[in-house]
CSV table of C-alpha atoms and ligand atoms in Angstrom, one decimal:
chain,number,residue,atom,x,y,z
A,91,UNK,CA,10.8,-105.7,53.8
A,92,UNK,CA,13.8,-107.4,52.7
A,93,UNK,CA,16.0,-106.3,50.3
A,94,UNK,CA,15.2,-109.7,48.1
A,95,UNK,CA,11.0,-108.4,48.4
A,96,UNK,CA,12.0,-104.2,47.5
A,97,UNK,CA,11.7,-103.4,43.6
A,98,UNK,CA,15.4,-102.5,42.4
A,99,UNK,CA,16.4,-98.8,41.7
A,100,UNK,CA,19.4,-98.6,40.0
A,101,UNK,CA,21.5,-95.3,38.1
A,102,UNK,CA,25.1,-94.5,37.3
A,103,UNK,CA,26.6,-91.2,36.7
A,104,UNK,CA,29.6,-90.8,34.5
A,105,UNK,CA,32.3,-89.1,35.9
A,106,UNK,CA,33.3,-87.2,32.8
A,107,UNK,CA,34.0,-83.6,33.7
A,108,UNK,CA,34.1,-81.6,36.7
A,109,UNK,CA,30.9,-81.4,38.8
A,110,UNK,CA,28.7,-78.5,38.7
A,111,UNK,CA,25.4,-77.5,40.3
A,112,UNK,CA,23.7,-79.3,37.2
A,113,UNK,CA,25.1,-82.6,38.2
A,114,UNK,CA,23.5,-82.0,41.7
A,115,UNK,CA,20.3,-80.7,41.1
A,116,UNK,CA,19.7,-82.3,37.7
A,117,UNK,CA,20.2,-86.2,39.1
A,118,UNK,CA,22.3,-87.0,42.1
A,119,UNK,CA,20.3,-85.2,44.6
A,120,UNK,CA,16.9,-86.5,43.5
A,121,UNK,CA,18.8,-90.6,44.3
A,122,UNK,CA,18.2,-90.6,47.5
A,123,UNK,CA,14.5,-90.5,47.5
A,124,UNK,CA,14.3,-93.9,46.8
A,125,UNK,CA,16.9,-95.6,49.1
A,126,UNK,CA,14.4,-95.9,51.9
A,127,UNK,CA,11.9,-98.0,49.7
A,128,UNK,CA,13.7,-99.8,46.8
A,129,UNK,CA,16.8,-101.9,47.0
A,130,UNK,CA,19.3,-99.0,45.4
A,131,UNK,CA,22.4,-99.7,43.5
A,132,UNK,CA,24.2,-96.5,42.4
A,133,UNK,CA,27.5,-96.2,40.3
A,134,UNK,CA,30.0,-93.9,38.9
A,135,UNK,CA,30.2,-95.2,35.2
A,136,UNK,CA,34.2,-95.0,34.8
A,137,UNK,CA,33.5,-97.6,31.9
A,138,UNK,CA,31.6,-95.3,30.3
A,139,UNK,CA,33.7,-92.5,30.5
A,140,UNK,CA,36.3,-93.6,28.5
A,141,UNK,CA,34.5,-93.7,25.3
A,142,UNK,CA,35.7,-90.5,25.2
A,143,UNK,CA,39.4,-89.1,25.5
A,144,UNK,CA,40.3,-89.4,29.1
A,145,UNK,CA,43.3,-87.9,31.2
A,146,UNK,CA,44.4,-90.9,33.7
A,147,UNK,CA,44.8,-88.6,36.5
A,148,UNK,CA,41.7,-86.7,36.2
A,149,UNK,CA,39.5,-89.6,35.6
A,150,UNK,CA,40.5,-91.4,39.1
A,151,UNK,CA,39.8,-88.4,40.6
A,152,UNK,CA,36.6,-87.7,38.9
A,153,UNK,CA,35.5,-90.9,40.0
A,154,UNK,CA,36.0,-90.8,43.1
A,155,UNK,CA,34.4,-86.8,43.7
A,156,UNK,CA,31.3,-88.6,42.3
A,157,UNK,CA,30.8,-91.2,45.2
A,158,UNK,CA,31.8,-88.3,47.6
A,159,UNK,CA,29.0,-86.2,45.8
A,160,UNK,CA,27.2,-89.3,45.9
A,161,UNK,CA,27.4,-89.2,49.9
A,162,UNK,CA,26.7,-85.8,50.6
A,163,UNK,CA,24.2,-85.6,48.4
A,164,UNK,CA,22.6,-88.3,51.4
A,165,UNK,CA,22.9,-91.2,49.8
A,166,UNK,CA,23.5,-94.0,52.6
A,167,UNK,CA,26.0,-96.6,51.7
A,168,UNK,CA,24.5,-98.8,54.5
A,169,UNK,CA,21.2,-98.7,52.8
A,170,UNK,CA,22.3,-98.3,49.3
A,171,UNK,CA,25.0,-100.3,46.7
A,172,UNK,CA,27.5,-97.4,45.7
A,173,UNK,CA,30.3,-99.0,43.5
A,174,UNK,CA,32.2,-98.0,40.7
A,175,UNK,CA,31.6,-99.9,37.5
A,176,UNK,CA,35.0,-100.9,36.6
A,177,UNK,CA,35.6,-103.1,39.9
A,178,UNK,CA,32.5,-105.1,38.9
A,179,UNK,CA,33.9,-107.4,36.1
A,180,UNK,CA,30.2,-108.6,35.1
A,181,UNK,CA,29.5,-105.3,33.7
A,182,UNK,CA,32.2,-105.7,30.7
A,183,UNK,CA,31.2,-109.6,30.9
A,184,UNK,CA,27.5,-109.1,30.1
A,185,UNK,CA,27.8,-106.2,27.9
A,186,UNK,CA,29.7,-108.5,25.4
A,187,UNK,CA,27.0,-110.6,25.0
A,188,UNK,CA,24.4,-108.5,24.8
A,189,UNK,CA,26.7,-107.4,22.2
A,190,UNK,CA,25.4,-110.2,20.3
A,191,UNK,CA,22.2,-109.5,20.6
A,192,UNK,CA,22.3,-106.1,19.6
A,193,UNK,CA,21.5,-104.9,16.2
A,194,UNK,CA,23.7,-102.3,14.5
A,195,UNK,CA,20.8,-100.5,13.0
A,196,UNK,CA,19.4,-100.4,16.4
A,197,UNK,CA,22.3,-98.7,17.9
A,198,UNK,CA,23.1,-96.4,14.7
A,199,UNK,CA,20.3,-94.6,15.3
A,200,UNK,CA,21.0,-93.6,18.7
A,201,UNK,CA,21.0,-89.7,19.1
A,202,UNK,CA,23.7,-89.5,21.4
A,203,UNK,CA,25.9,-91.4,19.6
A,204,UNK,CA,25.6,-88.9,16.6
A,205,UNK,CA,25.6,-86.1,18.5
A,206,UNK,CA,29.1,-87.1,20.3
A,207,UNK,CA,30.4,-88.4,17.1
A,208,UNK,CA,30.3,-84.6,15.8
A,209,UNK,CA,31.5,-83.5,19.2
A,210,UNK,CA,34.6,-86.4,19.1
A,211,UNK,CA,34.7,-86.5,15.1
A,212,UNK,CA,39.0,-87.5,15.7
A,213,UNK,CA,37.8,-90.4,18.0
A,214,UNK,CA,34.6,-92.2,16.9
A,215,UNK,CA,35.5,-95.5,18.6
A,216,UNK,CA,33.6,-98.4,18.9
A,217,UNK,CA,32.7,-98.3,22.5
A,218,UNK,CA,31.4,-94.5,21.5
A,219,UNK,CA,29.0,-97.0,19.4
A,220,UNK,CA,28.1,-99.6,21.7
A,221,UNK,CA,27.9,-97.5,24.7
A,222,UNK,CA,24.3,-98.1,25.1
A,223,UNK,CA,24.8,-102.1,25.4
A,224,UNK,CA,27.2,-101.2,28.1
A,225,UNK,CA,24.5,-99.2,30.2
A,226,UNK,CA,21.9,-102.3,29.4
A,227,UNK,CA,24.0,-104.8,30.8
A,228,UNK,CA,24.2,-102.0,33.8
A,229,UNK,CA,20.6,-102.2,34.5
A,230,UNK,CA,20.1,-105.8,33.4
A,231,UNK,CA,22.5,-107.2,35.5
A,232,UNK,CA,20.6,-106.3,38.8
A,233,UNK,CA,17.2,-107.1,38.1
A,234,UNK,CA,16.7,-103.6,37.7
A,235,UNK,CA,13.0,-102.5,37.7
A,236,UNK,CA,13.1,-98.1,37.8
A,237,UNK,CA,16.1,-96.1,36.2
A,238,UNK,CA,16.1,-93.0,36.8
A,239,UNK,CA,17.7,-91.0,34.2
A,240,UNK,CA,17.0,-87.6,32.6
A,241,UNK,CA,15.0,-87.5,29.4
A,242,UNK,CA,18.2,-87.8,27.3
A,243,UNK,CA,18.9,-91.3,28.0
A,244,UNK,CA,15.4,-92.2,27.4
A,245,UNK,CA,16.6,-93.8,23.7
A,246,UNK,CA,18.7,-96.1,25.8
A,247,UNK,CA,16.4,-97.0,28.2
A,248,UNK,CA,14.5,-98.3,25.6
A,249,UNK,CA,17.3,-100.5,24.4
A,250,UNK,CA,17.7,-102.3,27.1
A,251,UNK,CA,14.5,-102.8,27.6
A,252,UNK,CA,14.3,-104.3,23.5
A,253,UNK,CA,17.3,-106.5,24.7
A,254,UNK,CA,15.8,-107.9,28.2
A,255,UNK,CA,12.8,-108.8,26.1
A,256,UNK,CA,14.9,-110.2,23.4
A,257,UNK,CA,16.9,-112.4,25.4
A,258,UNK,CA,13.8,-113.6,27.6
A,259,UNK,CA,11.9,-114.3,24.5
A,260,UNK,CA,14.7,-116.3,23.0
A,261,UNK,CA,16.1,-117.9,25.8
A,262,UNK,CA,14.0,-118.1,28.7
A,263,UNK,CA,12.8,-115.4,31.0
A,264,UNK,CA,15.8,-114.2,32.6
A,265,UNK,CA,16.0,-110.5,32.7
A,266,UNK,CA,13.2,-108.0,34.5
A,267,UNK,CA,12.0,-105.5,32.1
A,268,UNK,CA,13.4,-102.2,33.2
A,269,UNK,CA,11.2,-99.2,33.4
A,270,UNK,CA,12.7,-95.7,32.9
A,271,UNK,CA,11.8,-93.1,36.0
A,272,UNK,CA,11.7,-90.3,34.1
A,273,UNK,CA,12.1,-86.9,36.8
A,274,UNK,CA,10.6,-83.6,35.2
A,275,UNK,CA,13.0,-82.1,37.5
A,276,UNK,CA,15.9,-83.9,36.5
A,277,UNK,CA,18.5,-83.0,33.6
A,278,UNK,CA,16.9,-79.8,33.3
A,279,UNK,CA,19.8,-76.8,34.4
A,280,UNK,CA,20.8,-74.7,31.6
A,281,UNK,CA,23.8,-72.4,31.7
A,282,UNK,CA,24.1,-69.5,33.0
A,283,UNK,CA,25.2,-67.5,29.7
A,284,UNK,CA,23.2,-69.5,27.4
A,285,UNK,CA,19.9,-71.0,28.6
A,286,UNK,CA,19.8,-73.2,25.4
A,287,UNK,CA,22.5,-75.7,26.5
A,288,UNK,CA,23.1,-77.7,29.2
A,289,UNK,CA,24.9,-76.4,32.6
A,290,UNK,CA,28.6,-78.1,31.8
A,291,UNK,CA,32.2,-77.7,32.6
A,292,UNK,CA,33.3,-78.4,29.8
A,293,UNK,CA,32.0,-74.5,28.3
A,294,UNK,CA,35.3,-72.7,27.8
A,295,UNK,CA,32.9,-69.5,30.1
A,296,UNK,CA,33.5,-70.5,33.4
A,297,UNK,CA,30.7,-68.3,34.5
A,298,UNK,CA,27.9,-70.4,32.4
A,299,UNK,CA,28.1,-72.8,35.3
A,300,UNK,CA,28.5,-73.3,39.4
A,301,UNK,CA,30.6,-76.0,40.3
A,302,UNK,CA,30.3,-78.1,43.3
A,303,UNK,CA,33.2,-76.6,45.2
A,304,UNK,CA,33.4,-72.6,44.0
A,305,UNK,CA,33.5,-70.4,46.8
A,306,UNK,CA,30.2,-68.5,47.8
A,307,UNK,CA,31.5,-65.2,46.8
A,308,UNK,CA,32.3,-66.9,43.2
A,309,UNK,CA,28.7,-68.0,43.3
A,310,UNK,CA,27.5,-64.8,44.0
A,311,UNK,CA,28.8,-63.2,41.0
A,312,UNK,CA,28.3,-65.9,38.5
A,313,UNK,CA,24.7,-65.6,39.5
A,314,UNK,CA,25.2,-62.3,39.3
A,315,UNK,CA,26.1,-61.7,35.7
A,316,UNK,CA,23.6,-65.2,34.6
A,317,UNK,CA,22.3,-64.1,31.1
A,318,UNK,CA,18.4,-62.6,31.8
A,319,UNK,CA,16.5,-60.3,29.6
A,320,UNK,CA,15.2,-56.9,29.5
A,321,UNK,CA,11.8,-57.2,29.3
A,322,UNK,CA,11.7,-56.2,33.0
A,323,UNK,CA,9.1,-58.6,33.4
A,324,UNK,CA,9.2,-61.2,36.4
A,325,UNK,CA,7.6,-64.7,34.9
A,326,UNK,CA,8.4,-68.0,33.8
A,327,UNK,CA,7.7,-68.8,30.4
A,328,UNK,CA,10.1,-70.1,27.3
A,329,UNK,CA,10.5,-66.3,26.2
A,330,UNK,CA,12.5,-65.9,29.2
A,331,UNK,CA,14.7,-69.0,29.1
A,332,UNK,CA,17.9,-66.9,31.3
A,333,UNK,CA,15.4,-66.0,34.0
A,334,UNK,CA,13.1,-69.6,33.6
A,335,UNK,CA,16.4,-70.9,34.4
A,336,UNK,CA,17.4,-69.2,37.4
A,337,UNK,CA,14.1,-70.0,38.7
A,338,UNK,CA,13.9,-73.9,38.3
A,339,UNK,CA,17.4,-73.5,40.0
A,340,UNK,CA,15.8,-71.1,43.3
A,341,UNK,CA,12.8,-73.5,42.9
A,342,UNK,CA,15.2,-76.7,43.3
A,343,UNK,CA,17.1,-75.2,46.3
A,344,UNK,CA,14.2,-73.5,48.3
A,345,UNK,CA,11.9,-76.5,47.9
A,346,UNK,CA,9.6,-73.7,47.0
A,347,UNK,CA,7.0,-74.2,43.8
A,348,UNK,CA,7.8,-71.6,40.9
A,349,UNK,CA,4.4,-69.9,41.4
A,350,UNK,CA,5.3,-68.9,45.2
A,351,UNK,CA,8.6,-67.8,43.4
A,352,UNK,CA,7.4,-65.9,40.7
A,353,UNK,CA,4.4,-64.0,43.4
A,354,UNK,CA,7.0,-63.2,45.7
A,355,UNK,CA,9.2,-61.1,43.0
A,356,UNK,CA,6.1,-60.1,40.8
A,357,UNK,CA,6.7,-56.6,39.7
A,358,UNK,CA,10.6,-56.2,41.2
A,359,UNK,CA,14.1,-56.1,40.0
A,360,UNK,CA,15.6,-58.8,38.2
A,361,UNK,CA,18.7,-57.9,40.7
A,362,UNK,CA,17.0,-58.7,43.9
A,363,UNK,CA,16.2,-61.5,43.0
A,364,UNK,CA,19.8,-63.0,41.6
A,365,UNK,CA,20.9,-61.3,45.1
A,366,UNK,CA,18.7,-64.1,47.5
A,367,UNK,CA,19.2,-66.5,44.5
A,368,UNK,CA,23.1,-66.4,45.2
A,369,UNK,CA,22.5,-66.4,48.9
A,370,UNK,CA,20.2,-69.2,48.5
A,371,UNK,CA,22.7,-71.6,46.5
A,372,UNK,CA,25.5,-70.5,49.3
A,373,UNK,CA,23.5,-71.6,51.9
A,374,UNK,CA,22.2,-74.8,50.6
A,375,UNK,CA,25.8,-76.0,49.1
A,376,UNK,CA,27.9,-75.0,51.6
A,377,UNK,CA,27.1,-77.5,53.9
A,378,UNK,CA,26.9,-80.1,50.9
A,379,UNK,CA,30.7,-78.6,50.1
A,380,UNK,CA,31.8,-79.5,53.9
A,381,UNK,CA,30.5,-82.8,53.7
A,382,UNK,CA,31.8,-83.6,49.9
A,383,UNK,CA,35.1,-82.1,51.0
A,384,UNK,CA,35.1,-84.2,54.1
A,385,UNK,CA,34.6,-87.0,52.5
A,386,UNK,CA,37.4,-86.5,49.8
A,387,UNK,CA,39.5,-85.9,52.4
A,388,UNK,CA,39.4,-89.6,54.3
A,389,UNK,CA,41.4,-92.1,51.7
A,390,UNK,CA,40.4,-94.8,53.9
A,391,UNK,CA,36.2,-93.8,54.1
A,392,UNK,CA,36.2,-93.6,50.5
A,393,UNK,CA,38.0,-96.8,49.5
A,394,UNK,CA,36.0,-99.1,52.0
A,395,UNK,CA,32.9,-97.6,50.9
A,396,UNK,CA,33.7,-98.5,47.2
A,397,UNK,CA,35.4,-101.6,48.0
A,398,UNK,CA,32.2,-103.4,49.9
A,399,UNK,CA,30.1,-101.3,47.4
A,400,UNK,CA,32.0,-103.8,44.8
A,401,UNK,CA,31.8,-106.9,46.9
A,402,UNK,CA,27.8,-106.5,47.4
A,403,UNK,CA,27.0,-105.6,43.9
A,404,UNK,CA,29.0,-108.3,42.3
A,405,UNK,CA,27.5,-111.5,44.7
A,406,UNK,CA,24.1,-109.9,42.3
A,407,UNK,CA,25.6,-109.5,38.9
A,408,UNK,CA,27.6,-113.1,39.5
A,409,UNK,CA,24.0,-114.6,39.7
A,410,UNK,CA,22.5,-112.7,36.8
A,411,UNK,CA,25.9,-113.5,34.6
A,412,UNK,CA,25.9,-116.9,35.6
A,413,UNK,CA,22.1,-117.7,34.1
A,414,UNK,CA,22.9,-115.7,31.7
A,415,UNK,CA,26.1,-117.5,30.5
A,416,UNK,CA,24.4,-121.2,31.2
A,417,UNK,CA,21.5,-120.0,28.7
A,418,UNK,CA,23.7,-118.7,25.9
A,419,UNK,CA,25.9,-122.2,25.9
A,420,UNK,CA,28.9,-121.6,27.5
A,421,UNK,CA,30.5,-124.1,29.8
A,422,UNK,CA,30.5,-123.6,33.4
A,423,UNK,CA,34.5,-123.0,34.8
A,424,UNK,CA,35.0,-125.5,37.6
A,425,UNK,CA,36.9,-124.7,40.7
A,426,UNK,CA,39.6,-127.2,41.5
W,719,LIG,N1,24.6,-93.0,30.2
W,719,LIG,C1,24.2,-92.4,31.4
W,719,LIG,C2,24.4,-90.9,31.4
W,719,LIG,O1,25.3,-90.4,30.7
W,719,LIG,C3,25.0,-93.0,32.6
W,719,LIG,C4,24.7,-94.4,32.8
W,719,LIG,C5,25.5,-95.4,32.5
W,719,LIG,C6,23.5,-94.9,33.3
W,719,LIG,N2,24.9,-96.6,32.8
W,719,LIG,C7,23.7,-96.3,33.3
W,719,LIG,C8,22.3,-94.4,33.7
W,719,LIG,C9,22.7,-97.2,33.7
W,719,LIG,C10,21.3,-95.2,34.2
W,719,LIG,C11,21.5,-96.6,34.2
W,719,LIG,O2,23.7,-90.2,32.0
């Protein structure tokens, strides 16, 4: 099949903080499965970051540990489109007018966008507000027809979808209608210390999470001291959220279902289990931490990747913009 005949899969990841074992396991690692079948664009959503306060420095390198995470994670950037979103121009282009098309009602009731307005009360800004038009001109652009996404950007899945149908209804069919892949797997690592919020670096208790690049005897003990019970009672059920936890996270490493999990410990100690649990993440990260590391480590791999990544996504979005643009009434530049 050519890539013109293959359905389009298309997600971005924001990089916004550092990266932990719940950026892994929770999305990038479940990408790959569709590179072989679907025509894949993946991105690191600089554009999006920013909504929030950003440190220059940090957020060029953030970027860039994504696509490394990205590739080890065995995403193919001969099969796949990997690109960052600021070095497509189409992405800013297209979200402006979907800007117009976008109601303000719409996007006030968006939950994230009231959730990080409380989190970021000193900087509500307005891209904080129209972030979601930004991520529909993401998916719109390339004819996107699966998104995979945890359950949290389901809200915005939908709004892109409203505007697609929108715009096709008003002027012309023009977009395809995305559909959301939603992965039971994915979004779905607590922390360590409390089982009720997500896995993120941005908890001031560095032991709450795993990062990409701790050292295995640092992941021993965080696993170690991971918040369980004292029911002394081996099973998987929401009364047990610290230990439920720790076994979605053995379950997403081994391969292995959580029944097998929870029959092989049946009736022992918490402890020997968090013992193979450490051993297990050390042994499944650590070569995802040579390759990552690699990876970071050759300037020129990286920018060549990103660079063609840019060249081959935008020859798509150009063509989408372009109809899109003609449609709306705005005069075609010509080339002298
Ligand atoms: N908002 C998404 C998140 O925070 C990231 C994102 C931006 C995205 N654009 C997208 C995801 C387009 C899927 C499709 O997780």
């Amino acid at each position: 099949m050519t890539d013109k005949e293959k359905k389009v899969v298309l997600s971005l990841v924001q990089p916004s903080g550092e990266l932990t074992i719940g950026n892994y396991l929770g999305a990038i690692r479940n990408f790959s499965k569709f590179q072989d079948e679907y025509n894949c664009f993946f991105a690191v959503a600089d554009m999006h970051a920013i909504t929030v306060d950003q440190v220059p420095a940090d957020l060029r390198r953030r970027t860039k540990e994504v696509l490394a995470l990205f590739i080890a994670s065995g995403i193919d950037p001969e099969k796949c489109t990997l690109f960052i979103q600021s070095q497509v121009p189409e992405h800013a282009q297209l979200s402006w007018v979907l800007n117009s098309q976008a109601h303000m009602g719409q996007l006030s009731r968006m939950t994230q966008f009231k959730s990080k307005s409380k989190e970021h009360s000193g900087n509500i800004n307005s891209a904080l507000f129209t972030y979601p038009v930004l991520m529909a001109a993401d998916i719109l652009l390339y004819q996107t027809d699966l998104v995979p996404v945890g359950e949290d950007q389901n809200q915005h899945l939908e709004l892109a979808r409203d505007l697609a149908q929108r715009f096709n209804a008003r002027y012309s069919e023009t977009f395809t209608v995305p559909n959301a892949f939603i992965d039971k797997e994915m979004g779905k690592i607590y922390s360590l210390k409390d089982p009720d919020k997500k896995m993120s670096k941005s908890d001031p208790d560095s032991n709450s999470y795993i990062l990409i690049n701790d050292k295995s005897d640092v992941i021993r003990k965080k696993i170690k001291r991971a918040v369980t019970d004292d029911k002394n009672n081996f099973s998987y059920n929401d009364e047990q959220k610290g230990l439920k936890n720790l076994i979605n996270i053995y379950s997403a490493f081994s391969q292995k279902s959580v029944e097998e999990i929870v029959k092989k410990y049946r009736g022992e100690n918490y402890s020997n289990f968090k013992e193979d649990l450490g051993d297990l993440i050390v042994e499944k990260l650590s070569p995802i931490q040579e390759k990552y590391n690699e990876i970071l480590n050759d300037k020129k791999y990286l920018t060549d990747i990103y660079t063609n990544g840019a060249i081959k996504a935008e020859k798509v979005a150009y063509k989408t913009l372009s109809k899109v643009y003609k449609k709306i009434g705005f005069l075609k530049r010509e080339m002298l």
